[in-house]
XYZ file of C-alpha atoms in Angstrom:
678
model
C 186.299 5.324 81.297
C 185.342 8.148 78.387
C 188.071 10.271 76.741
C 187.103 13.628 77.618
C 189.154 15.306 74.918
C 187.174 13.760 72.579
C 183.547 15.425 74.109
C 181.716 18.012 72.607
C 180.760 20.494 75.573
C 177.579 19.825 76.655
C 176.939 23.345 78.063
C 177.128 26.403 76.170
C 177.649 29.290 79.103
C 176.567 32.672 77.964
C 175.934 32.722 74.839
C 172.967 30.808 72.735
C 173.209 27.593 71.442
C 173.519 27.457 67.632
C 170.958 25.100 65.224
C 173.808 22.553 65.201
C 173.632 21.735 68.892
C 170.296 20.440 69.187
C 171.700 17.072 70.230
C 172.421 19.136 73.892
C 169.679 21.099 73.476
C 167.357 19.632 76.362
C 164.251 20.761 78.411
C 162.323 22.357 75.930
C 160.951 19.980 73.651
C 157.277 21.041 74.351
C 157.594 24.462 73.096
C 159.563 23.462 70.081
C 156.417 21.780 68.995
C 154.123 24.890 69.960
C 156.540 26.927 67.740
C 156.817 24.662 65.085
C 152.958 24.639 64.372
C 152.674 28.195 64.716
C 154.997 29.012 62.130
C 153.745 26.236 59.775
C 150.219 27.956 60.162
C 151.090 31.782 60.013
C 154.683 31.957 58.428
C 154.943 34.911 60.717
C 156.254 33.871 64.575
C 157.192 36.697 67.483
C 159.233 35.617 69.871
C 158.900 37.268 73.251
C 160.888 36.754 76.482
C 162.899 38.417 79.238
C 166.342 39.266 79.332
C 168.171 35.381 79.500
C 165.148 33.231 78.960
C 166.320 31.456 76.364
C 164.258 32.858 73.108
C 167.409 32.335 70.974
C 168.507 29.006 71.650
C 164.836 28.004 71.248
C 165.264 29.019 67.712
C 168.052 27.847 66.653
C 168.860 24.501 68.582
C 164.952 24.070 68.849
C 162.989 25.738 65.767
C 165.672 25.990 63.447
C 166.913 22.424 63.945
C 163.239 20.742 63.816
C 162.394 22.673 60.693
C 165.658 21.505 59.011
C 165.175 17.711 60.199
C 161.389 18.457 58.506
C 162.801 19.257 54.981
C 163.202 17.030 52.365
C 166.898 17.579 52.086
C 169.492 19.657 53.882
C 169.636 22.507 51.615
C 165.778 22.843 50.887
C 165.256 25.306 53.985
C 167.545 28.246 53.705
C 167.989 30.257 56.773
C 169.170 33.901 57.334
C 169.930 34.587 60.676
C 170.883 38.328 61.756
C 170.864 40.668 64.826
C 169.237 43.740 64.085
C 171.960 46.855 63.835
C 171.522 50.018 62.411
C 173.123 48.666 58.932
C 170.192 46.389 59.248
C 169.175 46.784 55.442
C 172.775 46.090 54.252
C 173.081 42.985 56.401
C 169.604 41.708 54.591
C 170.681 42.448 51.448
C 173.773 40.825 51.790
C 171.999 37.687 53.340
C 169.709 37.254 50.675
C 172.035 37.506 47.932
C 174.210 34.648 49.613
C 171.362 32.098 49.873
C 171.406 32.639 46.041
C 174.620 32.408 45.211
C 177.371 29.431 45.857
C 180.136 30.462 48.220
C 182.233 29.529 45.471
C 181.305 32.339 43.326
C 183.232 34.996 42.173
C 182.905 37.750 45.187
C 182.599 40.844 42.834
C 179.439 39.356 41.311
C 177.725 38.890 44.858
C 178.937 42.711 45.646
C 177.266 44.007 42.793
C 173.965 41.847 43.624
C 174.029 43.341 47.350
C 174.192 46.767 45.746
C 171.265 45.690 43.611
C 169.412 44.266 47.083
C 169.746 47.392 48.759
C 168.314 49.055 46.132
C 165.152 46.797 46.343
C 164.796 46.751 50.018
C 164.692 50.659 49.753
C 162.542 50.847 47.007
C 160.312 47.875 46.085
C 157.016 47.192 47.752
C 157.496 43.495 48.074
C 161.559 43.554 47.986
C 162.303 40.389 49.511
C 160.321 37.919 46.806
C 161.905 40.196 44.174
C 165.427 39.901 45.176
C 165.052 36.079 45.125
C 163.284 36.189 41.863
C 166.060 38.612 40.554
C 168.654 36.030 41.478
C 166.887 33.063 40.333
C 166.455 31.740 44.040
C 164.511 28.189 43.237
C 160.834 28.504 44.040
C 160.848 24.570 45.372
C 163.262 25.782 48.322
C 162.017 27.563 51.658
C 163.559 30.758 53.496
C 163.536 31.371 57.043
C 164.494 34.713 58.097
C 165.101 35.035 61.745
C 165.657 39.078 63.530
C 167.281 38.630 66.508
C 167.528 41.620 68.900
C 164.655 43.367 67.576
C 164.433 45.675 70.548
C 166.989 47.647 69.462
C 165.206 49.285 66.766
C 163.824 51.463 69.652
C 167.493 52.603 69.899
C 167.109 54.050 66.407
C 163.932 55.754 66.670
C 165.438 58.927 67.702
C 165.997 59.756 64.129
C 163.384 60.210 61.221
C 165.325 58.395 58.567
C 165.556 55.363 61.257
C 161.986 55.333 61.857
C 160.966 55.608 58.296
C 163.328 52.575 57.712
C 162.258 50.763 60.415
C 158.294 51.023 59.570
C 159.371 49.984 55.831
C 161.120 47.049 57.238
C 158.450 45.716 59.613
C 155.799 46.173 57.021
C 158.009 44.406 54.473
C 158.309 41.549 56.533
C 154.699 41.080 57.235
C 153.751 41.149 53.444
C 156.587 38.944 52.398
C 155.155 36.144 55.035
C 151.439 36.435 53.414
C 152.465 35.481 49.974
C 152.582 32.357 47.981
C 155.015 33.120 45.407
C 158.209 31.491 47.677
C 157.644 30.083 50.885
C 159.208 32.423 53.613
C 159.128 32.188 57.070
C 159.578 35.525 59.508
C 160.746 35.153 62.777
C 161.216 38.165 65.313
C 163.074 37.404 68.247
C 162.474 40.520 70.966
C 162.698 41.521 74.480
C 159.218 41.150 76.416
C 159.651 44.274 78.434
C 159.690 46.329 75.373
C 156.484 45.374 74.191
C 154.746 48.631 75.475
C 157.360 50.515 73.354
C 156.126 49.202 70.524
C 152.750 51.411 69.786
C 155.779 53.928 68.823
C 155.808 51.994 65.234
C 152.637 52.133 63.414
C 151.189 48.711 62.981
C 153.736 46.789 64.699
C 151.442 46.312 67.591
C 148.942 44.658 65.389
C 151.581 42.479 63.902
C 152.911 41.448 66.818
C 149.717 40.145 68.176
C 148.974 37.947 65.056
C 152.087 35.853 66.025
C 153.621 36.073 69.068
C 154.589 33.536 71.359
C 155.704 34.344 75.329
C 158.556 31.919 76.286
C 156.832 30.109 79.589
C 159.421 29.766 82.848
C 161.004 26.004 82.852
C 159.502 23.670 85.406
C 161.770 21.875 87.619
C 161.603 18.644 85.253
C 162.518 20.357 82.237
C 165.657 22.709 84.275
C 166.922 19.225 85.684
C 166.585 17.683 82.012
C 168.973 20.476 81.169
C 171.595 19.044 83.436
C 171.495 15.643 82.773
C 170.732 14.694 79.542
C 173.642 16.702 77.515
C 176.016 14.957 79.900
C 174.449 11.467 79.671
C 174.411 11.772 76.015
C 178.275 12.496 76.147
C 178.353 9.127 78.673
C 178.916 11.203 81.345
C 177.118 10.980 84.713
C 176.459 13.537 87.278
C 175.112 13.254 91.287
C 172.041 13.791 92.130
C 172.666 15.746 95.336
C 174.692 17.920 92.650
C 171.747 18.284 90.203
C 169.732 19.188 93.735
C 171.778 21.923 94.400
C 172.006 23.344 90.970
C 168.070 23.427 91.020
C 168.069 24.809 94.378
C 170.817 27.565 93.511
C 168.456 28.385 90.018
C 165.085 28.519 92.085
C 166.715 30.503 95.433
C 168.750 33.070 93.059
C 166.218 33.540 90.187
C 168.789 32.836 87.676
C 167.952 33.220 84.072
C 169.205 30.239 81.996
C 172.147 31.946 80.354
C 173.428 32.676 83.830
C 172.927 28.934 85.017
C 174.142 27.681 81.663
C 177.009 29.767 82.440
C 177.087 27.793 86.067
C 176.765 24.619 84.451
C 179.823 25.062 81.714
C 182.186 26.182 84.816
C 181.622 23.186 86.647
C 182.169 21.109 83.363
C 185.656 22.779 82.525
C 186.380 22.360 86.622
C 185.574 18.771 86.326
C 187.758 18.323 83.307
C 190.715 19.843 84.690
C 190.743 17.738 87.969
C 192.040 14.393 88.542
C 189.113 11.516 88.272
C 188.884 8.066 88.322
C 185.402 8.007 87.108
C 183.322 9.104 84.570
C 180.780 11.260 87.401
C 180.824 14.709 88.310
C 180.061 15.139 91.934
C 179.116 17.820 94.573
C 182.918 18.514 95.354
C 182.810 20.782 92.271
C 179.979 22.869 93.786
C 182.368 25.142 95.210
C 182.109 28.915 96.845
C 183.262 30.047 93.500
C 180.168 28.123 91.837
C 177.861 29.309 94.546
C 178.396 32.873 93.525
C 178.183 34.872 90.257
C 180.918 33.510 88.235
C 180.353 36.422 85.612
C 180.325 39.181 88.300
C 183.679 36.948 89.415
C 185.182 36.772 86.502
C 184.757 40.295 85.118
C 186.193 41.964 87.809
C 189.044 39.784 87.954
C 189.971 40.825 84.225
C 189.088 44.459 85.139
C 191.131 44.390 88.355
C 194.013 42.876 86.125
C 194.292 45.982 84.243
C 197.743 47.914 85.089
C 196.970 51.486 85.104
C 193.984 54.148 85.982
C 193.892 54.861 82.374
C 193.109 51.407 80.893
C 190.300 51.116 83.578
C 189.112 54.287 82.175
C 189.127 52.787 78.828
C 187.542 49.760 79.961
C 184.378 52.180 81.457
C 184.129 53.591 77.989
C 184.166 50.627 76.146
C 181.150 48.993 78.298
C 179.160 52.076 78.175
C 179.449 52.653 74.498
C 178.569 49.032 73.665
C 175.369 49.143 76.138
C 172.194 51.366 76.031
C 169.217 51.940 78.510
C 166.171 52.463 76.947
C 163.983 52.956 79.923
C 164.365 52.336 83.391
C 164.747 48.821 83.221
C 165.448 47.681 80.247
C 169.252 47.765 78.560
C 170.526 46.333 75.071
C 173.692 45.791 73.257
C 175.070 47.878 70.569
C 177.597 46.836 68.211
C 180.793 49.394 67.432
C 183.591 49.044 65.598
C 186.802 49.185 66.374
C 187.939 52.433 65.294
C 184.438 54.283 66.184
C 185.203 52.824 69.899
C 188.934 54.057 69.614
C 187.540 57.323 69.033
C 185.047 57.594 72.337
C 187.840 56.393 74.398
C 190.391 58.797 72.950
C 193.136 56.118 72.601
C 195.303 54.428 70.663
C 193.618 51.135 68.317
C 196.536 48.628 69.737
C 195.713 49.498 73.655
C 191.948 49.421 72.881
C 192.033 45.785 71.215
C 194.435 44.572 73.959
C 191.587 45.362 76.512
C 188.874 44.112 74.221
C 190.693 40.781 73.904
C 191.030 40.277 77.873
C 187.240 40.098 78.066
C 186.985 38.336 74.756
C 189.398 35.433 74.950
C 189.047 34.476 78.287
C 187.444 30.623 79.924
C 183.933 33.135 79.913
C 184.097 35.658 76.964
C 182.205 38.899 78.195
C 182.896 40.630 74.668
C 182.986 39.134 71.108
C 183.597 40.198 67.720
C 180.824 40.291 65.710
C 180.063 38.800 62.056
C 181.649 41.023 59.559
C 179.586 42.139 56.578
C 180.647 43.122 53.319
C 179.478 46.974 53.833
C 181.862 47.285 57.099
C 185.401 48.053 56.863
C 186.533 47.122 60.374
C 185.565 44.701 63.003
C 182.645 45.274 65.383
C 182.807 44.421 69.122
C 179.797 43.846 71.063
C 178.583 42.113 74.332
C 178.911 37.986 74.401
C 175.293 38.598 75.668
C 172.764 40.930 76.738
C 172.155 40.249 79.956
C 175.639 40.740 80.964
C 174.532 43.907 82.357
C 172.674 41.949 85.017
C 175.233 40.183 86.048
C 177.955 41.913 86.420
C 177.161 45.132 89.275
C 180.091 47.499 88.226
C 178.748 47.407 84.515
C 175.266 47.983 85.902
C 176.499 50.869 87.737
C 178.613 52.640 84.881
C 174.901 52.012 82.456
C 172.725 53.661 85.220
C 175.580 56.615 84.923
C 175.734 57.147 81.650
C 171.798 56.803 81.388
C 171.747 59.560 83.664
C 174.254 61.665 81.744
C 172.554 60.810 78.413
C 169.443 62.158 79.778
C 170.795 65.412 80.456
C 172.235 65.847 77.072
C 168.704 64.826 75.370
C 166.985 67.051 77.810
C 169.241 69.844 76.318
C 168.372 69.187 72.947
C 164.782 68.759 73.627
C 164.643 72.087 75.391
C 166.809 73.691 73.071
C 164.055 72.840 70.196
C 161.390 74.001 72.588
C 163.316 77.344 73.031
C 163.607 77.865 69.407
C 159.858 77.452 69.066
C 159.283 80.287 71.441
C 157.990 77.707 74.203
C 160.730 77.897 77.113
C 163.332 79.927 78.400
C 166.638 78.992 79.222
C 167.541 76.706 81.891
C 167.735 78.046 85.722
C 168.389 76.977 89.030
C 168.852 73.215 89.787
C 168.327 71.911 86.269
C 171.004 74.559 85.126
C 173.154 73.512 88.082
C 173.405 69.684 87.183
C 173.915 70.256 83.592
C 176.845 72.344 84.394
C 178.172 69.762 86.711
C 177.401 67.191 83.843
C 179.843 69.017 81.584
C 182.437 70.169 83.741
C 183.006 66.815 85.041
C 182.605 65.013 81.828
C 183.696 67.272 78.683
C 181.143 65.456 76.345
C 182.716 65.134 72.952
C 180.803 65.344 69.693
C 181.551 61.334 69.171
C 180.058 60.474 72.356
C 177.048 62.859 72.355
C 176.053 61.226 68.557
C 175.517 57.988 70.103
C 172.230 59.736 71.364
C 171.602 62.583 69.091
C 173.240 64.102 66.453
C 172.359 67.674 67.158
C 175.161 68.531 69.506
C 175.760 71.910 68.581
C 172.640 73.173 69.435
C 172.866 71.164 72.682
C 175.792 73.503 74.042
C 175.110 76.400 72.720
C 171.580 75.997 74.664
C 173.450 75.481 77.911
C 175.980 78.087 76.819
C 173.539 80.396 76.755
C 171.839 79.525 79.447
C 174.440 79.735 81.858
C 175.413 83.382 80.317
C 171.939 84.603 81.433
C 172.012 82.951 84.674
C 175.179 84.892 85.431
C 174.054 88.131 84.003
C 170.964 87.326 86.402
C 173.123 86.683 89.452
C 175.147 89.912 89.069
C 171.725 91.874 88.606
C 169.990 89.884 91.670
C 173.568 91.551 93.815
C 173.776 94.811 92.433
C 170.019 95.757 91.590
C 168.523 97.710 94.958
C 172.098 99.672 94.437
C 171.047 99.728 90.900
C 167.602 100.967 91.389
C 168.710 103.231 94.039
C 171.099 104.840 91.606
C 168.455 105.171 89.120
C 166.641 107.112 91.765
C 169.187 109.372 92.868
C 170.205 110.207 89.197
C 166.829 111.678 88.700
C 167.824 113.848 91.795
C 171.416 114.673 90.712
C 169.660 115.349 87.381
C 167.911 118.231 89.278
C 171.195 119.407 90.971
C 173.244 119.333 87.795
C 170.550 121.270 86.591
C 171.190 123.863 88.390
C 174.547 123.780 88.001
C 174.174 124.000 84.271
C 172.216 127.283 85.324
C 174.646 128.761 87.868
C 177.415 128.483 84.917
C 175.197 129.872 82.720
C 174.335 132.834 84.540
C 178.139 132.994 85.310
C 178.764 133.699 82.116
C 175.592 135.102 80.610
C 174.701 137.342 83.679
C 172.276 140.114 81.838
C 170.020 137.790 80.294
C 169.106 135.893 82.942
C 167.032 137.025 85.587
C 167.221 137.518 89.335
C 164.205 134.895 90.011
C 165.235 132.507 87.539
C 168.168 132.277 89.803
C 166.237 132.206 93.277
C 164.119 129.243 91.597
C 167.022 127.410 90.812
C 168.487 127.586 94.426
C 165.124 126.713 96.043
C 165.397 123.477 93.393
C 168.588 123.285 94.538
C 167.802 122.713 98.583
C 164.981 120.637 97.977
C 167.101 118.551 95.770
C 169.483 117.744 98.493
C 166.696 116.874 100.751
C 165.342 114.480 98.708
C 168.846 112.714 98.555
C 168.824 112.280 102.541
C 165.206 111.077 102.449
C 166.635 108.423 99.580
C 168.325 107.003 102.665
C 165.786 106.937 105.194
C 163.916 103.508 105.075
C 160.560 105.249 107.093
C 159.828 107.228 103.748
C 157.108 105.356 101.813
C 157.770 105.152 98.182
C 154.244 107.356 97.670
C 155.839 110.415 99.320
C 158.930 109.729 97.618
C 157.726 109.482 94.346
C 155.406 112.647 94.859
C 158.210 114.885 95.922
C 160.288 113.548 93.103
C 157.822 114.676 90.471
C 157.202 117.723 92.116
C 161.055 118.372 91.945
C 161.057 117.234 88.012
C 158.182 119.529 87.062
C 160.114 122.462 88.154
C 163.343 121.316 87.187
C 161.472 121.032 83.484
C 160.360 124.481 84.193
C 163.656 125.694 84.530
C 165.000 124.179 81.620
C 162.509 125.260 79.592
C 163.337 128.874 80.603
C 166.834 128.050 79.959
C 166.206 127.199 76.531
C 164.299 130.396 75.814
C 166.578 132.209 76.750
C 169.502 130.533 75.300
C 168.149 128.045 72.671
C 171.460 127.139 70.854
C 173.474 126.098 73.834
C 174.302 122.089 73.342
C 174.943 121.809 77.275
C 171.540 123.013 78.520
C 169.986 120.580 75.011
C 171.957 117.667 76.212
C 170.969 117.908 80.102
C 167.417 118.710 79.097
C 166.704 115.765 77.320
C 168.541 113.690 79.869
C 166.023 114.772 82.292
C 163.121 113.740 80.494
C 165.170 110.062 80.039
C 166.044 109.640 83.674
C 162.505 110.697 84.803
C 161.287 107.888 82.125
C 163.335 105.122 83.530
C 161.988 105.977 87.480
C 158.396 105.898 86.007
C 159.294 102.571 84.439
C 160.218 101.346 87.647
C 156.750 102.774 89.339
C 154.945 101.237 86.757
C 153.815 104.328 85.044
C 154.673 103.221 81.418
C 152.209 105.735 79.566
C 153.914 108.516 81.264
C 157.082 106.941 80.697
C 156.762 106.876 77.226
C 155.752 110.688 77.172
C 158.815 111.844 79.242
C 161.349 109.314 76.611
C 159.348 110.975 73.709
C 159.547 114.407 74.571
C 163.170 113.630 75.561
C 163.969 112.935 71.989
C 162.198 115.789 70.525
C 164.584 118.022 72.627
C 167.566 116.295 71.732
C 167.211 113.715 68.360
C 170.730 112.677 68.359
C 170.967 111.272 72.324
C 169.527 107.957 70.597
C 170.033 106.032 74.603
C 166.698 107.759 74.984
C 165.598 104.921 72.819
C 166.349 101.891 75.120
C 163.396 103.593 77.869
C 161.339 104.309 74.984
C 161.040 100.388 74.093
C 160.984 99.321 77.890
C 158.033 101.522 78.249
C 155.863 100.041 74.830
C 156.958 97.206 75.789
C 155.397 97.023 79.034
C 152.080 99.134 78.259
C 151.422 96.300 75.709
C 152.619 98.349 72.664
C 154.989 95.194 71.432
C 155.072 96.338 67.843
C 156.557 99.619 68.475
C 158.779 98.264 71.290
C 159.905 95.350 68.189
C 160.360 98.453 65.906
C 162.944 99.894 68.361
C 164.800 96.780 68.858
C 165.134 96.102 65.423
C 166.418 98.911 64.550
C 168.620 99.801 67.323
C 170.368 96.119 68.149
C 173.346 96.319 65.812
C 173.976 99.531 66.673
C 177.162 100.386 69.172
C 176.113 102.014 72.405
C 178.005 105.358 73.535
C 179.341 103.458 76.737
C 180.627 100.343 74.608
C 179.128 97.485 73.672
C 175.713 97.426 71.366
C 171.897 98.575 71.975
C 171.394 94.993 72.359
C 173.988 94.364 75.288
C 171.695 97.449 77.044
C 168.179 96.021 75.578
C 169.284 92.784 77.231
C 170.362 93.765 80.734
C 167.208 96.007 81.117
C 164.637 93.040 80.236
C 166.748 90.978 82.830
C 166.863 94.044 85.267
C 163.224 93.761 85.285
C 162.702 90.316 85.792
C 165.290 89.843 88.716
C 163.144 92.928 90.512
C 160.007 90.892 89.899
C 158.493 92.765 86.834
C 156.698 90.027 84.614
C 154.582 90.646 80.613
C 154.287 87.686 78.088
C 156.200 90.018 75.774
C 159.133 89.907 77.416
C 160.093 86.911 76.380
C 159.174 87.714 72.686
C 161.659 90.557 73.048
C 164.569 88.436 74.553
C 163.906 86.109 70.673
C 164.195 89.418 68.661
C 167.734 90.372 70.312
C 169.100 87.036 70.079
């Protein structure tokens, strides 16, 4: 009987195969030969496939292993294997330097060289060749550069500097594969679901078309080989009934290869732990646990073992921070440093590490620590496999929830920019309410927001100002009819006030005022009181009210003119006279008589220039009368000045504009006025 303690694991689980595991990698022999021919011919290869289709394993244990066997000796082919990351230039620089130096050479020299390599990659036209020449890389050797998870470039496209870096890198990789000075092969591995995104990067579709290879599905015989041959090489047999059940499970559930490998690894471990009399794995190990989603089962078990709700919340934030939904279907994993995750989770470092380790050190690792590079001062965490999101239902829901939150934030950024350009107004209605719920429930911090876009302050300011305008509009809508009627009453009350002024003046200056003037005032007072009653009468037509008000106010103005002639130095009369014109100007604005309102407001200022509040109605009348520049001049002159009733003129201008909008008044220049006032 075979000693299982000396046997290499025949299956790898969720992780990808490594280049030294070709002895347990089966079922892809045909594809390996095709890839070998393609890369030998063009030196540039783009391997495409769905999540969990085995892209990385095919390159590592398939192509790389094949090319190494074809090489004259083990060191004649240098392989650089990196995962795409925000720090791709630093990573590639360090890896290029590493293949030029022996591992025993001084670290200090390598660090200096890496810094120089970074400069080359950022500035040179053909930097990869220049770096290898600079550090005397032997021209007799070959280089294979593999960049995995290339779809992550679409995560970094929201910033200009990243977009330029991505474009440079794509061109440099293509250029280096076409030169003949040093034999360099380039292999890019990318999720096929992101092909439509490639048009966002200039020249990328053409470059991909020159060397793409789409991984085909494995047929039943190839799947059978992945089960039987690794075991056979280890001297272990497996029952045909179990093989048939595994193939049926894979076919019926449309299992991806990573999930299928995980199932095989789990069966292997269960068999190793059991008491056995021979070297054969039988159907008894195909239990209920195996029949279900093992990743789901294990992940839920670890999650439920977390002792407090706080730990479970930290766990949720960790996984949300390590994943990103690019569109409706595609998810990528992201490397995060422990320090960054600690900030995002608002927790202590040791607490975070303890939770991470639960998911990284169990028998089916779901998280892993990434390779540490020279430029990185801290350990980084990532998913053990990008496909984990589709295997764990809770994580899938977290990602969907996070995507909705991020979408609101990114929409705030976008509309904030559009608002600054004068193309849209603040948010209103359901859109605003959803954003406010998002803010209140999640309390998004700047560290979180920077995962998606750096302009956090603009987004939150735009939301706050949208809420402020919304609250003002709600208040105005609730009170506008009352506000409008009060303004209507103000015109009538101004008439009555004029009578009061006249009566007081008559009592003080009896000899100067004629009996006729007093009689006219008393007559106007009676008409004004009738108008107050009419204002409450819903049967009275607007035309009737307008005609009566105009007639009353004309008579009122005549009274004031006579009073002013009789008592030219009386400040009370001058003030009331100007106020009467201003109140009537507002009434004419409400009745859309803008030209008349301009005349009235200007007359009020002529009578009493010190009554600057009249400018609020004059600016509004200019604006609605298509005389924006004149309105703008008033807004700019007065918006910073204090208003006599409190606040500033800007507040009054702002409220008047919203009041008109709330009542249904519309004009294209209203938005321009808002911009001036802000």
